[in-house]
Amino acid sequence: MSEDWLEYLRKVASPTDRSRPAYVYPVTDEVTNTRLQQQDPNKHTLEQALFSAMLQDAWRVAIDFGCGTGAHFFLFDGHEHRKNLLIGIDPDCKRVEWARQVAEYRLQFVQSHILCGGIELLEHTPKRLKADVVLCSQVLGHVSENQTRRIIKGFHRILAKNGRCGIAIPIVGAQFKENPQAGDWSGKEDYPHLVHMSKSPSDHDFRCYITIDEFNKAAEQPEPGLLPVRSFIVPNFPNLATIKLPYLLDVPPPTIGQLISPFFRVEKCAIYSIHKDPGSPVFPVGDMFIQLRKK
Ligand SMILES: C[S@@+](CC[C@H](N)C(=O)[O-])C[C@H]1O[C@@H](n2cnc3c(N)ncnc32)[C@H](O)[C@@H]1O
């Protein structure tokens, strides 16, 4: 199957959909990692442990969708994966160049092929080409509602029977309404906002609430330094004083749950990070891992 894939991937080495406007992710990894160090230094370790556990089941072809600079590529490597193929996809071509270098220098065993593009690449792939596993880390919180629908459908299309998918998304609880950064947010639906990366997480305007329509536009064409984020609301967010991470939940956030249910069974939902803004009370803002199995 890998050979068949490689032959196809060589043909689509450049973006297939030229009508798509060039996309540039608005922040560098250096900036996001600095913020992360302030908010939750353990986030990457737990995130990677959850993805890694999902990759323990046998696989031959894997896709890292929205791979960015390839921060998760090493999770796919290992001598037992000598014959396996990892496909990285990201619409920001500069980040793809970086990811290609990461693949070249860090991956010893698994074969890799990194493409610049988006969901259209999976929508146009010949039906015979299937993947066993898709990883999608911190992408769905930064794309428009339309893209989210297409991406979930695209994952279902590309996955083989029983294929699995791991996604990581930002989450929020209703209690965040008490934070000045919540602005006019109702506390009853997802919290779309812009993160001003040049500010400190404790500044009142580090996160600014925007409407979902404004978010959809900002996500298609982000401005440098302003990261559009849609945090998915988790009803009955657990009490942060008593939980230990990762914290398992029975169901994903409702908006994601609705999109997923026609295509996937939910195997695991876990809150794995809580962002503690320095100098602010601990609010329910964090990240969730969701493991899915194709229906
Ligand atoms: C927060 S970064 C996550 C990168 C990587 N997955 C990780 O966890 O380190 C979000 C990534 O999503 C990519 N992205 C943005 N819009 C996308 C879209 N419509 N389809 C696929 N990827 C997208 C960005 O270019 C960026 O690299």
Short mmCIF file of C-alpha atoms and ligand atoms in Angstrom, two decimals:
data_model
loop_
_atom_site.label_atom_id
_atom_site.label_comp_id
_atom_site.label_asym_id
_atom_site.label_seq_id
_atom_site.Cartn_x
_atom_site.Cartn_y
_atom_site.Cartn_z
CA MET A 1 0.00 0.00 0.00
CA SER A 2 2.88 2.43 0.79
CA GLU A 3 4.27 2.13 -2.78
CA ASP A 4 0.89 2.94 -4.25
CA TRP A 5 0.66 5.97 -1.95
CA LEU A 6 4.19 7.16 -2.78
CA GLU A 7 3.50 6.99 -6.49
CA TYR A 8 0.41 9.15 -5.99
CA LEU A 9 2.15 11.59 -3.62
CA ARG A 10 4.97 12.22 -6.10
CA LYS A 11 2.33 13.37 -8.59
CA VAL A 12 0.75 15.85 -6.15
CA ALA A 13 4.05 17.20 -4.86
CA SER A 14 2.75 20.76 -5.24
CA PRO A 15 -0.62 22.11 -3.96
CA THR A 16 -3.45 20.70 -6.06
CA ASP A 17 -5.95 23.46 -5.43
CA ARG A 18 -4.49 26.68 -6.81
CA SER A 19 -7.73 28.58 -6.10
CA ARG A 20 -7.01 28.31 -2.36
CA PRO A 21 -5.53 31.60 -1.06
CA ALA A 22 -2.00 31.26 0.30
CA TYR A 23 -2.24 30.62 4.03
CA VAL A 24 0.28 31.79 6.61
CA TYR A 25 -0.13 30.64 10.22
CA PRO A 26 0.00 33.86 12.28
CA VAL A 27 2.47 32.82 15.00
CA THR A 28 5.80 31.05 15.22
CA ASP A 29 6.40 27.98 17.38
CA GLU A 30 8.87 30.04 19.46
CA VAL A 31 6.09 32.42 20.51
CA THR A 32 3.51 29.69 21.21
CA ASN A 33 6.05 27.65 23.18
CA THR A 34 6.96 30.68 25.31
CA ARG A 35 3.28 31.24 26.16
CA LEU A 36 2.86 27.54 26.88
CA GLN A 37 5.75 27.57 29.32
CA GLN A 38 3.89 30.28 31.27
CA GLN A 39 0.48 28.56 31.10
CA ASP A 40 1.15 24.80 31.28
CA PRO A 41 4.70 23.44 30.85
CA ASN A 42 3.39 19.84 31.00
CA LYS A 43 1.00 20.19 28.08
CA HIS A 44 3.25 18.73 25.37
CA THR A 45 4.28 15.73 27.48
CA LEU A 46 0.69 14.68 28.20
CA GLU A 47 -0.46 15.43 24.65
CA GLN A 48 2.31 13.29 23.21
CA ALA A 49 1.60 10.45 25.67
CA LEU A 50 -2.04 10.33 24.52
CA PHE A 51 -1.13 10.36 20.82
CA SER A 52 1.61 7.83 21.40
CA ALA A 53 -0.80 5.42 23.14
CA MET A 54 -3.08 5.65 20.10
CA LEU A 55 -0.18 4.76 17.80
CA GLN A 56 0.58 1.53 19.70
CA ASP A 57 -1.95 -0.43 17.59
CA ALA A 58 -0.42 -1.61 14.30
CA TRP A 59 -0.56 0.79 11.34
CA ARG A 60 1.05 1.10 7.89
CA VAL A 61 0.01 4.55 6.65
CA ALA A 62 -0.49 7.53 8.96
CA ILE A 63 -1.41 11.15 8.30
CA ASP A 64 -0.41 14.08 10.51
CA PHE A 65 -2.98 16.65 9.34
CA GLY A 66 -2.02 20.28 10.05
CA CYS A 67 1.43 18.95 10.98
CA GLY A 68 2.93 22.45 11.30
CA THR A 69 6.70 22.22 11.75
CA GLY A 70 6.56 18.48 12.45
CA ALA A 71 6.64 18.61 16.26
CA HIS A 72 4.86 15.23 16.50
CA PHE A 73 6.71 13.37 13.75
CA PHE A 74 9.01 11.53 16.16
CA LEU A 75 5.98 9.77 17.67
CA PHE A 76 5.61 7.82 14.39
CA ASP A 77 9.22 6.61 14.25
CA GLY A 78 10.65 3.30 15.53
CA HIS A 79 12.37 0.28 14.00
CA GLU A 80 9.07 -1.61 13.90
CA HIS A 81 7.80 1.09 11.51
CA ARG A 82 10.48 0.56 8.84
CA LYS A 83 7.91 -0.23 6.16
CA ASN A 84 5.42 2.43 7.26
CA LEU A 85 4.60 5.75 5.65
CA LEU A 86 3.94 9.03 7.41
CA ILE A 87 2.21 11.77 5.38
CA GLY A 88 2.40 15.29 6.80
CA ILE A 89 0.03 17.97 5.46
CA ASP A 90 -0.08 21.68 6.27
CA PRO A 91 -1.31 24.71 4.25
CA ASP A 92 1.52 27.00 5.42
CA CYS A 93 4.31 26.22 2.94
CA LYS A 94 7.06 27.76 5.12
CA ARG A 95 6.08 25.49 7.99
CA VAL A 96 6.06 22.58 5.54
CA GLU A 97 9.67 23.36 4.54
CA TRP A 98 10.61 23.26 8.22
CA ALA A 99 8.67 20.00 8.70
CA ARG A 100 10.55 18.42 5.78
CA GLN A 101 13.85 19.20 7.51
CA VAL A 102 12.56 17.78 10.79
CA ALA A 103 11.54 14.61 8.92
CA GLU A 104 14.94 14.37 7.25
CA TYR A 105 16.98 14.80 10.43
CA ARG A 106 14.77 13.16 13.07
CA LEU A 107 13.10 10.22 11.37
CA GLN A 108 15.31 7.15 11.12
CA PHE A 109 12.94 4.36 10.23
CA VAL A 110 9.53 5.49 8.97
CA GLN A 111 9.29 6.85 5.39
CA SER A 112 7.76 10.29 5.15
CA HIS A 113 6.23 12.60 2.59
CA ILE A 114 5.23 16.15 3.55
CA LEU A 115 2.77 18.14 1.44
CA CYS A 116 1.73 21.78 1.40
CA GLY A 117 -2.05 21.90 1.19
CA GLY A 118 -5.24 21.34 3.10
CA ILE A 119 -8.29 19.11 3.21
CA GLU A 120 -8.67 19.21 -0.60
CA LEU A 121 -5.68 16.83 -0.73
CA LEU A 122 -7.64 14.18 1.18
CA GLU A 123 -10.88 14.92 -0.68
CA HIS A 124 -9.22 14.28 -4.06
CA THR A 125 -7.16 11.21 -3.17
CA PRO A 126 -8.09 8.12 -5.23
CA LYS A 127 -10.54 5.95 -3.28
CA ARG A 128 -8.20 2.94 -3.20
CA LEU A 129 -5.64 4.84 -1.09
CA LYS A 130 -6.44 4.59 2.61
CA ALA A 131 -4.72 5.49 5.88
CA ASP A 132 -4.87 3.53 9.13
CA VAL A 133 -4.50 6.47 11.45
CA VAL A 134 -4.90 10.25 11.35
CA LEU A 135 -3.46 12.62 13.93
CA CYS A 136 -4.83 16.15 14.04
CA SER A 137 -3.26 18.13 16.83
CA GLN A 138 -4.51 21.64 17.60
CA VAL A 139 -5.91 22.35 14.15
CA LEU A 140 -9.71 22.27 14.56
CA GLY A 141 -9.57 25.14 17.06
CA HIS A 142 -8.01 27.39 14.39
CA VAL A 143 -10.13 26.68 11.31
CA SER A 144 -13.53 27.97 10.13
CA GLU A 145 -16.73 26.00 10.78
CA ASN A 146 -16.85 25.10 7.09
CA GLN A 147 -13.30 23.72 7.20
CA THR A 148 -14.05 21.76 10.39
CA ARG A 149 -16.98 20.00 8.68
CA ARG A 150 -14.88 19.22 5.59
CA ILE A 151 -11.93 18.01 7.66
CA ILE A 152 -13.99 15.54 9.71
CA LYS A 153 -15.67 14.21 6.56
CA GLY A 154 -12.27 14.06 4.82
CA PHE A 155 -10.81 11.99 7.67
CA HIS A 156 -13.70 9.53 7.37
CA ARG A 157 -13.13 9.28 3.61
CA ILE A 158 -9.39 8.65 3.84
CA LEU A 159 -9.43 6.18 6.74
CA ALA A 160 -9.50 2.43 6.15
CA LYS A 161 -12.16 0.24 7.79
CA ASN A 162 -11.70 0.46 11.56
CA GLY A 163 -9.21 3.32 11.06
CA ARG A 164 -8.59 5.62 14.00
CA CYS A 165 -8.14 9.28 14.49
CA GLY A 166 -6.79 11.37 17.37
CA ILE A 167 -7.64 15.02 17.63
CA ALA A 168 -6.61 17.67 20.14
CA ILE A 169 -8.74 20.79 20.59
CA PRO A 170 -8.91 23.82 22.90
CA ILE A 171 -11.75 23.74 25.44
CA VAL A 172 -13.48 26.14 27.82
CA GLY A 173 -15.99 25.90 30.68
CA ALA A 174 -18.89 28.30 31.42
CA GLN A 175 -17.09 29.63 34.52
CA PHE A 176 -14.63 31.40 32.19
CA LYS A 177 -17.41 33.99 31.77
CA GLU A 178 -16.15 35.57 35.02
CA ASN A 179 -12.80 36.38 33.35
CA PRO A 180 -12.65 39.93 31.89
CA GLN A 181 -11.26 38.33 28.69
CA ALA A 182 -14.67 36.67 28.13
CA GLY A 183 -16.15 40.02 27.01
CA ASP A 184 -19.73 39.55 25.70
CA TRP A 185 -19.44 35.75 25.52
CA SER A 186 -22.64 34.05 26.76
CA GLY A 187 -20.88 31.12 28.44
CA LYS A 188 -23.34 28.78 26.71
CA GLU A 189 -21.63 28.06 23.40
CA ASP A 190 -18.10 27.77 22.00
CA TYR A 191 -15.83 30.74 22.78
CA PRO A 192 -14.33 32.18 19.56
CA HIS A 193 -11.57 34.68 20.27
CA LEU A 194 -8.37 36.28 19.05
CA VAL A 195 -5.21 35.74 21.05
CA HIS A 196 -2.90 38.75 20.93
CA MET A 197 0.39 36.90 21.02
CA SER A 198 2.44 40.01 21.82
CA LYS A 199 0.56 40.42 25.14
CA SER A 200 1.02 38.47 28.34
CA PRO A 201 -1.64 35.86 29.29
CA SER A 202 -2.40 37.95 32.39
CA ASP A 203 -3.26 41.09 30.31
CA HIS A 204 -7.00 41.79 30.12
CA ASP A 205 -6.82 41.85 26.30
CA PHE A 206 -4.63 38.77 25.76
CA ARG A 207 -7.80 36.94 24.62
CA CYS A 208 -10.57 39.01 22.92
CA TYR A 209 -14.01 37.54 22.28
CA ILE A 210 -15.21 37.73 18.64
CA THR A 211 -18.40 36.42 17.03
CA ILE A 212 -18.32 33.07 15.24
CA ASP A 213 -18.71 34.87 11.89
CA GLU A 214 -15.71 37.06 12.67
CA PHE A 215 -13.81 33.96 13.73
CA ASN A 216 -14.66 32.13 10.47
CA LYS A 217 -13.23 35.05 8.45
CA ALA A 218 -10.15 35.48 10.67
CA ALA A 219 -9.37 31.75 10.47
CA GLU A 220 -9.29 31.80 6.65
CA GLN A 221 -6.88 34.79 6.48
CA PRO A 222 -5.25 35.36 9.88
CA GLU A 223 -3.33 38.55 10.65
CA PRO A 224 0.27 38.18 11.87
CA GLY A 225 0.43 37.99 15.68
CA LEU A 226 -3.35 37.50 16.10
CA LEU A 227 -4.24 33.85 16.56
CA PRO A 228 -7.92 32.99 15.96
CA VAL A 229 -9.02 30.32 18.45
CA ARG A 230 -12.37 28.60 18.87
CA SER A 231 -12.45 27.01 22.30
CA PHE A 232 -15.10 24.27 22.41
CA ILE A 233 -17.44 24.50 25.38
CA VAL A 234 -17.47 21.58 27.82
CA PRO A 235 -20.75 21.59 29.77
CA ASN A 236 -20.30 20.61 33.44
CA PHE A 237 -16.59 21.34 33.35
CA PRO A 238 -15.03 19.39 36.25
CA ASN A 239 -13.87 21.13 39.40
CA LEU A 240 -10.25 22.08 38.76
CA ALA A 241 -9.37 21.92 42.44
CA THR A 242 -10.09 18.19 42.61
CA ILE A 243 -9.16 16.68 39.24
CA LYS A 244 -5.93 15.06 38.13
CA LEU A 245 -4.84 15.24 34.49
CA PRO A 246 -5.48 13.52 32.15
CA TYR A 247 -9.13 13.62 33.24
CA LEU A 248 -11.49 11.32 31.33
CA LEU A 249 -14.91 12.54 30.19
CA ASP A 250 -17.76 10.47 28.70
CA VAL A 251 -18.48 12.71 25.73
CA PRO A 252 -16.71 15.35 23.60
CA PRO A 253 -17.85 19.00 23.49
CA PRO A 254 -21.36 19.14 21.90
CA THR A 255 -20.48 21.00 18.68
CA ILE A 256 -17.65 18.59 17.86
CA GLY A 257 -19.74 15.63 19.05
CA GLN A 258 -22.51 16.47 16.57
CA LEU A 259 -20.09 16.66 13.64
CA ILE A 260 -18.33 13.45 14.60
CA SER A 261 -21.27 11.17 15.39
CA PRO A 262 -22.35 10.26 11.79
CA PHE A 263 -18.79 9.15 10.98
CA PHE A 264 -16.97 8.00 14.13
CA ARG A 265 -17.36 6.23 17.48
CA VAL A 266 -15.73 8.06 20.36
CA GLU A 267 -13.21 5.81 22.15
CA LYS A 268 -11.67 8.28 24.56
CA CYS A 269 -12.08 11.91 25.68
CA ALA A 270 -9.51 13.34 28.06
CA ILE A 271 -8.79 16.82 29.35
CA TYR A 272 -4.99 16.92 29.31
CA SER A 273 -4.11 20.57 29.93
CA ILE A 274 -5.37 23.49 31.97
CA HIS A 275 -3.92 26.89 31.13
CA LYS A 276 -3.00 28.78 34.25
CA ASP A 277 -2.57 32.43 33.30
CA PRO A 278 0.13 33.92 35.55
CA GLY A 279 -1.37 36.24 38.16
CA SER A 280 -4.97 35.25 37.34
CA PRO A 281 -7.28 32.82 39.14
CA VAL A 282 -7.38 29.37 37.53
CA PHE A 283 -10.11 29.36 34.92
CA PRO A 284 -11.45 26.40 32.96
CA VAL A 285 -9.47 26.94 29.76
CA GLY A 286 -7.42 24.07 28.41
CA ASP A 287 -7.15 21.24 25.91
CA MET A 288 -8.85 17.94 25.19
CA PHE A 289 -7.74 14.80 23.37
CA ILE A 290 -10.43 12.80 21.52
CA GLN A 291 -9.78 9.34 20.10
CA LEU A 292 -12.14 8.20 17.35
CA ARG A 293 -12.78 4.96 15.47
CA LYS A 294 -14.29 4.97 11.98
CA LYS A 295 -17.91 3.70 11.95
C1 LIG B 1 -1.45 25.14 16.51
S1 LIG B 1 -0.68 24.65 15.03
C2 LIG B 1 -0.47 22.92 15.35
C3 LIG B 1 0.66 22.31 14.58
C4 LIG B 1 0.94 20.84 14.90
N1 LIG B 1 -0.19 20.01 14.58
C5 LIG B 1 1.32 20.70 16.36
O1 LIG B 1 0.51 20.20 17.15
O2 LIG B 1 2.45 21.11 16.71
C6 LIG B 1 -2.00 24.68 13.85
C7 LIG B 1 -1.57 24.22 12.46
O3 LIG B 1 -2.76 24.10 11.65
C8 LIG B 1 -2.45 24.52 10.34
N2 LIG B 1 -3.72 24.88 9.69
C9 LIG B 1 -4.36 26.05 9.69
N3 LIG B 1 -5.46 26.01 8.93
C10 LIG B 1 -5.53 24.75 8.44
C11 LIG B 1 -6.44 24.07 7.58
N4 LIG B 1 -7.52 24.68 7.09
N5 LIG B 1 -6.20 22.78 7.27
C12 LIG B 1 -5.10 22.16 7.78
N6 LIG B 1 -4.20 22.74 8.60
C13 LIG B 1 -4.40 24.01 8.93
C14 LIG B 1 -1.51 25.71 10.57
O4 LIG B 1 -0.75 26.04 9.43
C15 LIG B 1 -0.68 25.23 11.74
O5 LIG B 1 0.53 24.62 11.32
#
